[in-house]
mmCIF file of C-alpha atoms and ligand atoms in Angstrom:
data_model
loop_
_atom_site.group_PDB
_atom_site.id
_atom_site.type_symbol
_atom_site.label_atom_id
_atom_site.label_comp_id
_atom_site.label_asym_id
_atom_site.label_seq_id
_atom_site.Cartn_x
_atom_site.Cartn_y
_atom_site.Cartn_z
ATOM 1 C CA UNK N 1 0.070 0.071 0.097
ATOM 2 C CA UNK N 2 2.683 2.362 0.697
ATOM 3 C CA UNK N 3 4.652 1.716 -2.111
ATOM 4 C CA UNK N 4 1.771 2.502 -4.226
ATOM 5 C CA UNK N 5 1.269 6.026 -2.646
ATOM 6 C CA UNK N 6 4.920 6.236 -2.695
ATOM 7 C CA UNK N 7 4.900 5.630 -6.456
ATOM 8 C CA UNK N 8 1.793 8.047 -7.018
ATOM 9 C CA UNK N 9 3.521 10.679 -5.326
ATOM 10 C CA UNK N 10 7.179 10.457 -7.076
ATOM 11 C CA UNK N 11 6.297 9.257 -10.316
ATOM 12 C CA UNK N 12 2.789 9.759 -11.364
ATOM 13 C CA UNK N 13 2.154 8.366 -15.136
ATOM 14 C CA UNK N 14 -1.065 10.221 -16.882
ATOM 15 C CA UNK N 15 -3.167 7.716 -17.943
ATOM 16 C CA UNK N 16 -2.320 4.797 -15.975
ATOM 17 C CA UNK N 17 -2.654 3.456 -12.351
ATOM 18 C CA UNK N 18 -0.157 1.562 -9.792
ATOM 19 C CA UNK N 19 -1.963 -1.551 -9.096
ATOM 20 C CA UNK N 20 -1.117 -4.614 -6.807
ATOM 21 C CA UNK N 21 2.586 -4.787 -4.867
ATOM 22 C CA UNK N 22 4.532 -8.032 -4.410
ATOM 23 C CA UNK N 23 7.351 -8.528 -2.495
ATOM 24 C CA UNK N 24 9.371 -11.640 -2.582
ATOM 25 C CA UNK N 25 13.159 -12.071 -1.076
ATOM 26 C CA UNK N 26 15.037 -9.551 -3.211
ATOM 27 C CA UNK N 27 12.389 -7.592 -5.386
ATOM 28 C CA UNK N 28 9.474 -5.523 -5.206
ATOM 29 C CA UNK N 29 7.128 -6.082 -8.321
ATOM 30 C CA UNK N 30 4.646 -3.426 -9.000
ATOM 31 C CA UNK N 31 2.100 -4.196 -11.721
ATOM 32 C CA UNK N 32 0.972 -1.156 -13.774
ATOM 33 C CA UNK N 33 -2.289 -0.999 -15.197
ATOM 34 C CA UNK N 34 -4.103 1.619 -17.705
ATOM 35 C CA UNK N 35 -6.958 3.626 -16.351
ATOM 36 C CA UNK N 36 -10.320 2.405 -17.654
ATOM 37 C CA UNK N 37 -11.602 4.205 -20.447
ATOM 38 C CA UNK N 38 -8.112 5.299 -21.283
ATOM 39 C CA UNK N 39 -6.325 4.900 -24.836
ATOM 40 C CA UNK N 40 -2.946 4.192 -25.563
ATOM 41 C CA UNK N 41 -1.105 6.441 -27.922
ATOM 42 C CA UNK N 42 0.307 5.470 -31.385
ATOM 43 C CA UNK N 43 3.840 4.784 -31.132
ATOM 44 C CA UNK N 44 4.335 6.416 -34.395
ATOM 45 C CA UNK N 45 2.305 9.865 -34.140
ATOM 46 C CA UNK N 46 1.717 9.834 -30.338
ATOM 47 C CA UNK N 47 -2.071 10.150 -30.876
ATOM 48 C CA UNK N 48 -4.461 8.135 -29.030
ATOM 49 C CA UNK N 49 -6.224 5.418 -30.495
ATOM 50 C CA UNK N 50 -8.282 2.287 -29.671
ATOM 51 C CA UNK N 51 -7.040 -0.859 -28.342
ATOM 52 C CA UNK N 52 -6.509 -3.429 -30.569
ATOM 53 C CA UNK N 53 -5.067 -6.252 -28.431
ATOM 54 C CA UNK N 54 -2.920 -6.880 -25.544
ATOM 55 C CA UNK N 55 1.024 -8.126 -25.671
ATOM 56 C CA UNK N 56 2.698 -10.197 -23.234
ATOM 57 C CA UNK N 57 3.857 -8.610 -19.983
ATOM 58 C CA UNK N 58 7.112 -6.621 -20.131
ATOM 59 C CA UNK N 59 9.263 -5.697 -17.107
ATOM 60 C CA UNK N 60 10.900 -2.547 -16.624
ATOM 61 C CA UNK N 61 13.452 -1.592 -13.996
ATOM 62 C CA UNK N 62 12.750 1.164 -11.389
ATOM 63 C CA UNK N 63 14.952 2.583 -8.665
ATOM 64 C CA UNK N 64 15.596 0.429 -6.155
ATOM 65 C CA UNK N 65 14.448 0.992 -3.005
ATOM 66 C CA UNK N 66 16.214 -0.087 0.389
ATOM 67 C CA UNK N 67 18.094 -3.021 -1.175
ATOM 68 C CA UNK N 68 15.251 -4.178 -3.226
ATOM 69 C CA UNK N 69 15.419 -4.361 -7.012
ATOM 70 C CA UNK N 70 11.905 -2.141 -8.243
ATOM 71 C CA UNK N 71 10.200 -3.826 -11.440
ATOM 72 C CA UNK N 72 7.071 -2.206 -12.757
ATOM 73 C CA UNK N 73 5.455 -4.502 -14.970
ATOM 74 C CA UNK N 74 3.161 -4.051 -17.568
ATOM 75 C CA UNK N 75 1.238 -5.473 -20.498
ATOM 76 C CA UNK N 76 1.448 -3.246 -23.195
ATOM 77 C CA UNK N 77 -1.599 -2.343 -25.749
ATOM 78 C CA UNK N 78 -1.814 -2.638 -29.584
ATOM 79 C CA UNK N 79 -3.604 0.213 -30.610
ATOM 80 C CA UNK N 80 -5.181 0.508 -34.135
ATOM 81 C CA UNK N 81 -4.076 3.999 -35.399
ATOM 82 C CA UNK N 82 -6.575 5.487 -38.309
ATOM 83 C CA UNK N 83 -2.998 6.536 -39.895
ATOM 84 C CA UNK N 84 -0.710 3.935 -38.922
ATOM 85 C CA UNK N 85 -2.392 0.664 -38.443
ATOM 86 C CA UNK N 86 -2.172 -1.743 -35.527
ATOM 87 C CA UNK N 87 1.089 -0.565 -33.805
ATOM 88 C CA UNK N 88 2.476 -1.403 -30.561
ATOM 89 C CA UNK N 89 1.454 1.606 -27.773
ATOM 90 C CA UNK N 90 4.189 4.145 -26.722
ATOM 91 C CA UNK N 91 5.223 3.686 -23.468
ATOM 92 C CA UNK N 92 5.560 6.576 -21.204
ATOM 93 C CA UNK N 93 7.705 5.485 -18.921
ATOM 94 C CA UNK N 94 10.881 3.747 -21.226
ATOM 95 C CA UNK N 95 11.499 4.478 -24.568
ATOM 96 C CA UNK N 96 11.543 1.997 -27.207
ATOM 97 C CA UNK N 97 12.623 -1.538 -26.148
ATOM 98 C CA UNK N 98 14.504 -0.234 -23.101
ATOM 99 C CA UNK N 99 14.179 -2.269 -19.878
ATOM 100 C CA UNK N 100 15.000 0.919 -17.740
ATOM 101 C CA UNK N 101 12.380 2.967 -16.768
ATOM 102 C CA UNK N 102 13.041 6.652 -17.914
ATOM 103 C CA UNK N 103 13.258 8.154 -13.850
ATOM 104 C CA UNK N 104 16.319 5.335 -13.495
ATOM 105 C CA UNK N 105 18.129 6.096 -16.489
ATOM 106 C CA UNK N 106 18.449 9.905 -15.098
ATOM 107 C CA UNK N 107 19.257 8.468 -11.713
ATOM 108 C CA UNK N 108 21.813 5.926 -12.947
ATOM 109 C CA UNK N 109 23.184 8.758 -15.233
ATOM 110 C CA UNK N 110 23.686 11.051 -12.294
ATOM 111 C CA UNK N 111 25.648 8.480 -10.497
ATOM 112 C CA UNK N 112 27.652 7.984 -13.594
ATOM 113 C CA UNK N 113 29.148 11.591 -12.954
ATOM 114 C CA UNK N 114 30.481 10.858 -9.954
ATOM 115 C CA UNK N 115 31.574 6.901 -10.453
ATOM 116 C CA UNK N 116 32.656 5.002 -12.768
ATOM 117 C CA UNK N 117 30.061 3.618 -15.202
ATOM 118 C CA UNK N 118 31.430 -0.216 -14.145
ATOM 119 C CA UNK N 119 30.772 0.749 -10.826
ATOM 120 C CA UNK N 120 27.428 2.159 -11.095
ATOM 121 C CA UNK N 121 26.159 -0.766 -12.753
ATOM 122 C CA UNK N 122 27.768 -2.922 -9.535
ATOM 123 C CA UNK N 123 26.368 -0.634 -7.324
ATOM 124 C CA UNK N 124 22.680 -0.662 -8.754
ATOM 125 C CA UNK N 125 22.460 -4.294 -10.062
ATOM 126 C CA UNK N 126 22.243 -3.312 -13.887
ATOM 127 C CA UNK N 127 24.588 -4.054 -17.022
ATOM 128 C CA UNK N 128 27.358 -1.921 -18.310
ATOM 129 C CA UNK N 129 25.313 -1.451 -21.254
ATOM 130 C CA UNK N 130 22.355 0.032 -19.223
ATOM 131 C CA UNK N 131 24.185 2.177 -17.631
ATOM 132 C CA UNK N 132 25.677 3.442 -21.388
ATOM 133 C CA UNK N 133 21.826 3.803 -22.513
ATOM 134 C CA UNK N 134 20.928 5.916 -19.791
ATOM 135 C CA UNK N 135 23.300 8.763 -19.874
ATOM 136 C CA UNK N 136 23.310 8.330 -23.646
ATOM 137 C CA UNK N 137 19.151 9.108 -23.148
ATOM 138 C CA UNK N 138 20.184 11.814 -20.867
ATOM 139 C CA UNK N 139 22.686 13.299 -23.269
ATOM 140 C CA UNK N 140 20.636 13.259 -26.287
ATOM 141 C CA UNK N 141 17.988 15.074 -24.479
ATOM 142 C CA UNK N 142 20.599 17.537 -23.112
ATOM 143 C CA UNK N 143 21.911 18.173 -26.924
ATOM 144 C CA UNK N 144 18.763 18.501 -28.191
ATOM 145 C CA UNK N 145 17.482 21.041 -25.457
ATOM 146 C CA UNK N 146 20.899 22.983 -25.003
ATOM 147 C CA UNK N 147 21.640 26.971 -25.879
ATOM 148 C CA UNK N 148 24.058 27.839 -28.507
ATOM 149 C CA UNK N 149 23.612 31.526 -28.489
ATOM 150 C CA UNK N 150 25.854 34.264 -27.532
ATOM 151 C CA UNK N 151 29.593 31.997 -27.351
ATOM 152 C CA UNK N 152 32.232 34.329 -27.766
ATOM 153 C CA UNK N 153 35.417 32.277 -27.297
ATOM 154 C CA UNK N 154 35.931 28.889 -28.280
ATOM 155 C CA UNK N 155 39.115 26.562 -27.625
ATOM 156 C CA UNK N 156 39.826 23.953 -29.972
ATOM 157 C CA UNK N 157 41.931 20.878 -28.896
ATOM 158 C CA UNK N 158 42.925 17.365 -29.770
ATOM 159 C CA UNK N 159 43.210 14.441 -27.670
ATOM 160 C CA UNK N 160 44.425 10.522 -28.312
ATOM 161 C CA UNK N 161 41.488 8.081 -27.228
ATOM 162 C CA UNK N 162 43.303 4.951 -28.598
ATOM 163 C CA UNK N 163 46.542 3.906 -29.059
ATOM 164 C CA UNK N 164 47.828 4.170 -32.844
ATOM 165 C CA UNK N 165 47.226 8.060 -33.457
ATOM 166 C CA UNK N 166 43.329 7.662 -32.833
ATOM 167 C CA UNK N 167 42.349 11.463 -32.163
ATOM 168 C CA UNK N 168 39.193 13.051 -31.171
ATOM 169 C CA UNK N 169 38.595 16.933 -31.828
ATOM 170 C CA UNK N 170 36.821 19.087 -28.869
ATOM 171 C CA UNK N 171 35.738 22.034 -29.224
ATOM 172 C CA UNK N 172 35.332 24.373 -25.807
ATOM 173 C CA UNK N 173 33.217 27.110 -24.768
ATOM 174 C CA UNK N 174 35.791 29.350 -23.169
ATOM 175 C CA UNK N 175 33.728 32.387 -22.303
ATOM 176 C CA UNK N 176 34.584 33.646 -18.783
ATOM 177 C CA UNK N 177 30.818 33.270 -18.120
ATOM 178 C CA UNK N 178 30.778 30.013 -19.164
ATOM 179 C CA UNK N 179 32.970 27.038 -19.870
ATOM 180 C CA UNK N 180 31.654 23.966 -21.441
ATOM 181 C CA UNK N 181 32.307 21.301 -24.093
ATOM 182 C CA UNK N 182 30.448 22.033 -27.247
ATOM 183 C CA UNK N 183 31.399 19.275 -29.497
ATOM 184 C CA UNK N 184 33.218 15.714 -29.846
ATOM 185 C CA UNK N 185 34.314 14.824 -33.110
ATOM 186 C CA UNK N 186 36.404 11.423 -34.191
ATOM 187 C CA UNK N 187 39.647 12.075 -35.904
ATOM 188 C CA UNK N 188 41.449 15.637 -36.287
ATOM 189 C CA UNK N 189 40.811 16.250 -39.683
ATOM 190 C CA UNK N 190 39.567 19.368 -41.342
ATOM 191 C CA UNK N 191 36.673 17.539 -42.080
ATOM 192 C CA UNK N 192 35.773 16.879 -38.367
ATOM 193 C CA UNK N 193 36.220 20.708 -37.494
ATOM 194 C CA UNK N 194 34.123 21.496 -40.459
ATOM 195 C CA UNK N 195 31.389 19.625 -39.110
ATOM 196 C CA UNK N 196 31.451 21.463 -36.016
ATOM 197 C CA UNK N 197 31.382 25.231 -37.636
ATOM 198 C CA UNK N 198 28.170 23.174 -39.973
ATOM 199 C CA UNK N 199 26.161 22.172 -36.816
ATOM 200 C CA UNK N 200 27.218 25.498 -35.190
ATOM 201 C CA UNK N 201 25.656 27.405 -37.785
ATOM 202 C CA UNK N 202 27.164 30.673 -39.961
ATOM 203 C CA UNK N 203 25.455 32.912 -37.609
ATOM 204 C CA UNK N 204 27.289 32.092 -34.600
ATOM 205 C CA UNK N 205 30.231 31.703 -36.534
ATOM 206 C CA UNK N 206 30.253 35.353 -37.374
ATOM 207 C CA UNK N 207 29.773 36.194 -33.543
ATOM 208 C CA UNK N 208 33.157 34.471 -32.253
ATOM 209 C CA UNK N 209 35.566 36.811 -31.133
ATOM 210 C CA UNK N 210 38.530 34.077 -29.856
ATOM 211 C CA UNK N 211 39.698 31.138 -30.840
ATOM 212 C CA UNK N 212 42.088 29.010 -29.199
ATOM 213 C CA UNK N 213 43.857 26.274 -30.876
ATOM 214 C CA UNK N 214 47.191 24.651 -31.206
ATOM 215 C CA UNK N 215 49.476 24.624 -34.712
ATOM 216 C CA UNK N 216 47.872 21.739 -36.277
ATOM 217 C CA UNK N 217 47.210 22.547 -39.777
ATOM 218 C CA UNK N 218 43.606 21.179 -40.532
ATOM 219 C CA UNK N 219 42.517 23.408 -37.568
ATOM 220 C CA UNK N 220 44.197 26.477 -38.939
ATOM 221 C CA UNK N 221 43.074 26.203 -42.435
ATOM 222 C CA UNK N 222 39.196 25.429 -41.279
ATOM 223 C CA UNK N 223 39.217 28.838 -38.592
ATOM 224 C CA UNK N 224 40.881 30.692 -41.147
ATOM 225 C CA UNK N 225 37.748 29.959 -43.572
ATOM 226 C CA UNK N 226 35.114 29.593 -41.354
ATOM 227 C CA UNK N 227 35.490 32.241 -38.397
ATOM 228 C CA UNK N 228 37.802 34.614 -40.583
ATOM 229 C CA UNK N 229 36.325 37.783 -38.074
ATOM 230 C CA UNK N 230 37.516 36.120 -34.919
ATOM 231 C CA UNK N 231 41.039 36.409 -33.539
ATOM 232 C CA UNK N 232 42.739 33.231 -33.621
ATOM 233 C CA UNK N 233 45.398 32.596 -30.559
ATOM 234 C CA UNK N 234 47.669 29.923 -30.222
ATOM 235 C CA UNK N 235 46.707 29.187 -26.571
ATOM 236 C CA UNK N 236 49.537 28.676 -23.840
ATOM 237 C CA UNK N 237 48.858 25.273 -22.997
ATOM 238 C CA UNK N 238 49.957 24.067 -26.418
ATOM 239 C CA UNK N 239 52.774 25.984 -26.598
ATOM 240 C CA UNK N 240 54.148 24.964 -23.624
ATOM 241 C CA UNK N 241 53.563 21.346 -24.886
ATOM 242 C CA UNK N 242 55.590 22.022 -27.435
ATOM 243 C CA UNK N 243 58.756 23.133 -25.679
ATOM 244 C CA UNK N 244 57.971 20.388 -22.965
ATOM 245 C CA UNK N 245 58.162 17.797 -25.842
ATOM 246 C CA UNK N 246 61.377 19.213 -26.771
ATOM 247 C CA UNK N 247 63.072 18.622 -23.593
ATOM 248 C CA UNK N 248 61.971 15.022 -23.534
ATOM 249 C CA UNK N 249 62.864 14.615 -26.666
ATOM 250 C CA UNK N 250 66.328 16.077 -26.172
ATOM 251 C CA UNK N 251 66.212 14.264 -23.030
ATOM 252 C CA UNK N 252 65.610 11.005 -24.370
ATOM 253 C CA UNK N 253 68.502 11.303 -27.175
ATOM 254 C CA UNK N 254 70.917 12.493 -24.386
ATOM 255 C CA UNK N 255 70.371 9.702 -22.119
ATOM 256 C CA UNK N 256 70.946 7.135 -25.010
ATOM 257 C CA UNK N 257 74.199 9.300 -26.100
ATOM 258 C CA UNK N 258 75.617 9.444 -22.401
ATOM 259 C CA UNK N 259 74.820 5.429 -22.161
ATOM 260 C CA UNK N 260 76.588 5.094 -25.453
ATOM 261 C CA UNK N 261 79.887 6.758 -24.406
ATOM 262 C CA UNK N 262 79.551 4.712 -20.874
ATOM 263 C CA UNK N 263 78.865 8.003 -18.660
ATOM 264 C CA UNK N 264 77.431 7.775 -15.353
ATOM 265 C CA UNK N 265 73.520 7.878 -15.985
ATOM 266 C CA UNK N 266 72.871 11.087 -14.247
ATOM 267 C CA UNK N 267 69.654 11.618 -16.350
ATOM 268 C CA UNK N 268 67.576 8.617 -15.351
ATOM 269 C CA UNK N 269 64.691 9.021 -13.439
ATOM 270 C CA UNK N 270 64.460 12.831 -14.410
ATOM 271 C CA UNK N 271 61.454 13.267 -16.819
ATOM 272 C CA UNK N 272 58.945 14.539 -14.287
ATOM 273 C CA UNK N 273 61.254 16.834 -12.831
ATOM 274 C CA UNK N 274 62.050 18.674 -16.449
ATOM 275 C CA UNK N 275 58.414 18.688 -17.239
ATOM 276 C CA UNK N 276 56.283 19.552 -14.390
ATOM 277 C CA UNK N 277 55.704 22.725 -13.846
ATOM 278 C CA UNK N 278 58.230 23.798 -10.822
ATOM 279 C CA UNK N 279 55.020 24.638 -8.117
ATOM 280 C CA UNK N 280 53.998 21.230 -8.430
ATOM 281 C CA UNK N 281 57.171 19.303 -7.902
ATOM 282 C CA UNK N 282 57.791 17.266 -5.247
ATOM 283 C CA UNK N 283 60.932 17.859 -2.727
ATOM 284 C CA UNK N 284 62.772 14.943 -4.312
ATOM 285 C CA UNK N 285 61.929 16.251 -8.011
ATOM 286 C CA UNK N 286 63.483 19.825 -7.009
ATOM 287 C CA UNK N 287 66.624 18.003 -5.554
ATOM 288 C CA UNK N 288 67.190 16.277 -9.167
ATOM 289 C CA UNK N 289 66.756 19.504 -10.632
ATOM 290 C CA UNK N 290 69.097 21.012 -8.632
ATOM 291 C CA UNK N 291 71.875 18.500 -9.341
ATOM 292 C CA UNK N 292 71.192 18.324 -12.966
ATOM 293 C CA UNK N 293 71.611 21.920 -13.122
ATOM 294 C CA UNK N 294 75.370 21.581 -12.023
ATOM 295 C CA UNK N 295 76.211 19.571 -15.584
ATOM 296 C CA UNK N 296 76.469 21.156 -18.818
ATOM 297 C CA UNK N 297 73.882 18.925 -20.242
ATOM 298 C CA UNK N 298 71.999 19.623 -23.493
ATOM 299 C CA UNK N 299 68.940 18.563 -21.703
ATOM 300 C CA UNK N 300 69.254 21.219 -18.751
ATOM 301 C CA UNK N 301 70.162 23.798 -21.641
ATOM 302 C CA UNK N 302 66.702 22.981 -23.177
ATOM 303 C CA UNK N 303 65.038 22.911 -20.180
ATOM 304 C CA UNK N 304 66.405 26.524 -18.593
ATOM 305 C CA UNK N 305 65.036 27.913 -22.328
ATOM 306 C CA UNK N 306 61.556 26.613 -21.667
ATOM 307 C CA UNK N 307 61.445 27.780 -18.374
ATOM 308 C CA UNK N 308 62.938 31.130 -19.686
ATOM 309 C CA UNK N 309 59.687 31.139 -21.886
ATOM 310 C CA UNK N 310 57.103 31.221 -19.160
ATOM 311 C CA UNK N 311 57.855 34.838 -18.592
ATOM 312 C CA UNK N 312 56.382 35.429 -22.378
ATOM 313 C CA UNK N 313 52.893 35.300 -20.623
ATOM 314 C CA UNK N 314 53.176 38.180 -18.027
ATOM 315 C CA UNK N 315 53.558 40.937 -20.639
ATOM 316 C CA UNK N 316 51.007 43.437 -20.392
ATOM 317 C CA UNK N 317 51.197 44.519 -23.667
ATOM 318 C CA UNK N 318 51.643 43.019 -27.190
ATOM 319 C CA UNK N 319 54.857 45.251 -27.438
ATOM 320 C CA UNK N 320 56.671 44.248 -25.103
ATOM 321 C CA UNK N 321 55.839 40.404 -25.956
ATOM 322 C CA UNK N 322 56.979 40.738 -29.315
ATOM 323 C CA UNK N 323 60.343 42.186 -28.052
ATOM 324 C CA UNK N 324 60.625 39.419 -25.545
ATOM 325 C CA UNK N 325 59.809 36.712 -28.572
ATOM 326 C CA UNK N 326 62.531 37.962 -31.101
ATOM 327 C CA UNK N 327 65.301 37.614 -27.952
ATOM 328 C CA UNK N 328 64.214 34.179 -26.798
ATOM 329 C CA UNK N 329 64.147 33.110 -30.591
ATOM 330 C CA UNK N 330 67.342 34.140 -30.901
ATOM 331 C CA UNK N 331 68.702 32.477 -28.142
ATOM 332 C CA UNK N 332 66.833 29.375 -28.996
ATOM 333 C CA UNK N 333 68.512 29.370 -32.637
ATOM 334 C CA UNK N 334 71.857 29.682 -31.257
ATOM 335 C CA UNK N 335 71.134 26.934 -29.001
ATOM 336 C CA UNK N 336 72.483 24.151 -31.228
ATOM 337 C CA UNK N 337 69.754 21.815 -29.644
ATOM 338 C CA UNK N 338 67.871 21.271 -32.665
ATOM 339 C CA UNK N 339 64.384 20.117 -30.950
ATOM 340 C CA UNK N 340 63.626 23.361 -29.335
ATOM 341 C CA UNK N 341 65.251 24.994 -32.865
ATOM 342 C CA UNK N 342 62.474 23.519 -34.064
ATOM 343 C CA UNK N 343 59.645 24.863 -31.691
ATOM 344 C CA UNK N 344 61.532 28.143 -32.224
ATOM 345 C CA UNK N 345 61.039 28.485 -35.704
ATOM 346 C CA UNK N 346 57.599 27.235 -35.428
ATOM 347 C CA UNK N 347 56.620 30.026 -33.324
ATOM 348 C CA UNK N 348 58.316 32.495 -35.490
ATOM 349 C CA UNK N 349 56.672 31.111 -38.344
ATOM 350 C CA UNK N 350 53.161 31.555 -36.536
ATOM 351 C CA UNK N 351 53.984 34.377 -34.291
ATOM 352 C CA UNK N 352 50.866 36.625 -35.239
ATOM 353 C CA UNK N 353 49.052 33.687 -33.866
ATOM 354 C CA UNK N 354 51.017 34.033 -30.608
ATOM 355 C CA UNK N 355 50.818 37.708 -30.115
ATOM 356 C CA UNK N 356 46.940 37.679 -30.476
ATOM 357 C CA UNK N 357 46.907 36.406 -27.015
ATOM 358 C CA UNK N 358 47.711 40.003 -26.269
ATOM 359 C CA UNK N 359 44.990 41.680 -28.663
ATOM 360 C CA UNK N 360 42.450 40.178 -26.932
ATOM 361 C CA UNK N 361 40.643 42.578 -23.955
ATOM 362 C CA UNK N 362 39.253 40.024 -22.087
ATOM 363 C CA UNK N 363 42.364 38.063 -21.103
ATOM 364 C CA UNK N 364 41.098 34.414 -21.891
ATOM 365 C CA UNK N 365 42.296 32.422 -19.017
ATOM 366 C CA UNK N 366 45.152 30.184 -19.713
ATOM 367 C CA UNK N 367 44.496 27.371 -17.912
ATOM 368 C CA UNK N 368 40.768 26.655 -19.409
ATOM 369 C CA UNK N 369 42.164 24.450 -22.131
ATOM 370 C CA UNK N 370 44.534 22.856 -20.110
ATOM 371 C CA UNK N 371 41.707 21.958 -17.377
ATOM 372 C CA UNK N 372 39.100 20.530 -19.961
ATOM 373 C CA UNK N 373 42.213 18.406 -21.397
ATOM 374 C CA UNK N 374 42.984 16.960 -18.196
ATOM 375 C CA UNK N 375 38.833 16.278 -17.670
ATOM 376 C CA UNK N 376 38.567 15.028 -20.526
ATOM 377 C CA UNK N 377 41.399 12.230 -20.132
ATOM 378 C CA UNK N 378 39.875 11.494 -16.805
ATOM 379 C CA UNK N 379 36.638 11.214 -17.904
ATOM 380 C CA UNK N 380 37.549 8.628 -20.602
ATOM 381 C CA UNK N 381 39.480 6.574 -17.918
ATOM 382 C CA UNK N 382 36.162 6.502 -15.958
ATOM 383 C CA UNK N 383 33.593 5.457 -18.999
ATOM 384 C CA UNK N 384 36.301 2.761 -19.368
ATOM 385 C CA UNK N 385 34.368 -0.619 -20.991
ATOM 386 C CA UNK N 386 33.972 -0.674 -24.251
ATOM 387 C CA UNK N 387 36.652 1.860 -25.751
ATOM 388 C CA UNK N 388 34.374 2.670 -28.548
ATOM 389 C CA UNK N 389 34.002 6.157 -30.308
ATOM 390 C CA UNK N 390 30.160 6.179 -29.133
ATOM 391 C CA UNK N 391 30.641 5.492 -25.140
ATOM 392 C CA UNK N 392 33.521 8.393 -25.064
ATOM 393 C CA UNK N 393 31.572 10.690 -27.344
ATOM 394 C CA UNK N 394 28.668 10.376 -24.641
ATOM 395 C CA UNK N 395 30.661 10.124 -21.475
ATOM 396 C CA UNK N 396 32.641 13.662 -22.524
ATOM 397 C CA UNK N 397 29.607 15.060 -23.282
ATOM 398 C CA UNK N 398 27.549 14.179 -20.104
ATOM 399 C CA UNK N 399 30.422 15.260 -17.668
ATOM 400 C CA UNK N 400 31.478 18.338 -19.232
ATOM 401 C CA UNK N 401 28.742 19.837 -21.552
ATOM 402 C CA UNK N 402 26.893 21.628 -18.611
ATOM 403 C CA UNK N 403 23.818 19.850 -20.941
ATOM 404 C CA UNK N 404 20.168 20.474 -19.103
ATOM 405 C CA UNK N 405 18.903 17.761 -17.917
ATOM 406 C CA UNK N 406 15.461 16.268 -18.636
ATOM 407 C CA UNK N 407 12.418 17.566 -16.605
ATOM 408 C CA UNK N 408 11.324 14.878 -13.860
ATOM 409 C CA UNK N 409 8.747 15.266 -10.828
ATOM 410 C CA UNK N 410 10.847 13.993 -8.303
ATOM 411 C CA UNK N 411 14.701 14.139 -7.245
ATOM 412 C CA UNK N 412 15.626 10.802 -6.574
ATOM 413 C CA UNK N 413 18.895 11.478 -5.540
HETATM 414 ZN ZN1 ZN K 501 -0.136 6.961 -35.618
#
């Protein structure tokens, strides 16, 4: 009796009533019946139509209660629609063939924001696929109902999702007022990014004031074509990534060289003290760094050049930054370090994009793209189950998209 009252309170469904409640060892089963004289809805046009016959009973999982599984059972009607003939009725509490009630889907997807999908499946005794479908349902609703107006700045990033050069293109909104994931595309080709701009629309693209990205050529090309009025900025996260990669390459080559020449392996275990930001380093890493700096190593010179570049971002004016860039690249070009020379050449070539950072009035926060990059990687790890593009896409929109959620009469969590 009480269960019925609860259900009526939390989840009333128009045209249906909750009937008999059966409790056995581990589950509560609630019979759902159509209200007398009510008509089912045609699953195609969603219009009421007279009943034709009843099908076999189907079970639908509802949100578990006090450790009991909760099951709704119902015998769906077939209705004879004047337009579509005899069809199975549209079921209001679950879509299509899904055995999971919509409120349970919203409930599962809520938890999937905090736990791994596997953990959600285990805790609520459903399958991984059920969790995936639940999140997908919520994401589909959100994508359909989100508002894409008034976006001023976007960031474009690429991220590896499978070994062997399998990349995703991610586009974020990076306005100070709202930061969220806007788009997930398979691969990092020009076509992928074009798809974003096509979906985004001409009007909105015209409104874009700033676009951050790395120096990936297909992206540069597409941005130029699709948003020529926006200021294109090479963002800090990616510049520092190029510099870090140069340090790492140099270190690898030098370690091998030292080994070949029979020297002490002083560069061993130095990777993170060279790459990490100084602020985030452990004491042991700082000690290692102090030790390394005493040697005249290529790696150390490379590292020092990288660190020196940090100063670039502190300039207030474009003029000062430009002067610094000239000095720095000259130093780098004379360093006889091939890896860093390569970066210096690239930065010189794309100097405009780099200096554009100082032309945007509202200084875009530096860490936005980097923050999203980290969160995206974390999310991909969390949704881990089947590493398909679809599941990763859904997981990323779910956690980073700030999507509106389907309306529901009662919050179950
Ligand atoms: Zn119909």
